[in-house]
């Protein structure tokens, strides 16, 4: 196991209430206690309704908080039910997930995601940018084509690469208990890295996570891929025990 920094990012999706702070509290305690043993960065992305309360309550250097989407419009506007990056930043978010397949499947395009990334970067938020192919695309041999398009149509050379974490999340793997074969995943991570390097300077070091049905048993499989900088964890991040076990087992 290398001593490279690893990201463990929780995506709570549309789950959680004020009482769920106990999950954050336990993860924070674990993060503090294991700070010398594991070189890790823990980020929990919560629903918008919780970010302000949690960020005020959490006084910690050991975990960070984020949200899961925003409207692309930079300032206030007549967009019923929406919040922009600036509002989320002021409510306490440090990170934001953009391009998640849950939102792509509701019609979010690469162009729209690009606008959201721009607006979140303007607010100095850190982006967790999700890409990934559907099952149909995988079956028809279009994985690389899809990933290239998602990257090229949403990422611009002038974006700050060190503010963007890429998360490879095959859509067919999210919430299904199915994960890619390790050899396949290695090739895909390499491909994503090379595509990003084509946009940014050659010596840029893009951070790439894997996400999709990560749990405390399959996490060991992924530790054999040194190129992976961490994990985006959905279902299992809604339990402090499952989330902590994933981190512990990764380093075993
Ligand atoms: C996700 O929704 O980002 C995700 C990775 O979900 P899960 O871990 O539940 O597959």
mmCIF file of C-alpha atoms and ligand atoms in Angstrom, residues 11 13 100 102 169 173-176 211-214 232-236, ligand 1:
data_model
loop_
_atom_site.group_PDB
_atom_site.id
_atom_site.type_symbol
_atom_site.label_atom_id
_atom_site.label_comp_id
_atom_site.label_asym_id
_atom_site.label_seq_id
_atom_site.Cartn_x
_atom_site.Cartn_y
_atom_site.Cartn_z
ATOM 1 C CA UNK A 11 -22.908 10.667 -1.483
ATOM 2 C CA UNK A 13 -28.326 11.189 -2.238
ATOM 3 C CA UNK A 100 -24.071 12.436 -11.384
ATOM 4 C CA UNK A 102 -29.043 10.336 -11.347
ATOM 5 C CA UNK A 169 -19.070 5.782 -12.019
ATOM 6 C CA UNK A 173 -22.785 -0.350 -11.290
ATOM 7 C CA UNK A 174 -24.571 2.276 -9.194
ATOM 8 C CA UNK A 175 -26.718 0.661 -6.520
ATOM 9 C CA UNK A 176 -26.631 -2.729 -8.258
ATOM 10 C CA UNK A 211 -17.720 4.854 -7.659
ATOM 11 C CA UNK A 212 -20.414 2.186 -7.952
ATOM 12 C CA UNK A 213 -21.491 -0.379 -5.350
ATOM 13 C CA UNK A 214 -18.351 0.031 -3.247
ATOM 14 C CA UNK A 232 -17.297 7.805 -4.289
ATOM 15 C CA UNK A 233 -19.576 5.827 -2.030
ATOM 16 C CA UNK A 234 -23.365 6.045 -2.250
ATOM 17 C CA UNK A 235 -25.543 3.588 -0.326
ATOM 18 C CA UNK A 236 -22.820 2.497 2.092
HETATM 19 C C1 LIG B 1 -23.441 6.961 -6.197
HETATM 20 O O1 LIG B 1 -24.660 7.138 -6.251
HETATM 21 O O2 LIG B 1 -22.649 7.887 -6.437
HETATM 22 C C2 LIG B 1 -22.934 5.624 -5.851
HETATM 23 C C3 LIG B 1 -21.680 5.367 -5.998
HETATM 24 O O3 LIG B 1 -23.881 4.773 -5.355
HETATM 25 P P1 LIG B 1 -23.643 3.298 -4.755
HETATM 26 O O4 LIG B 1 -22.382 3.296 -3.976
HETATM 27 O O5 LIG B 1 -24.849 3.055 -3.908
HETATM 28 O O6 LIG B 1 -23.582 2.377 -5.933
#
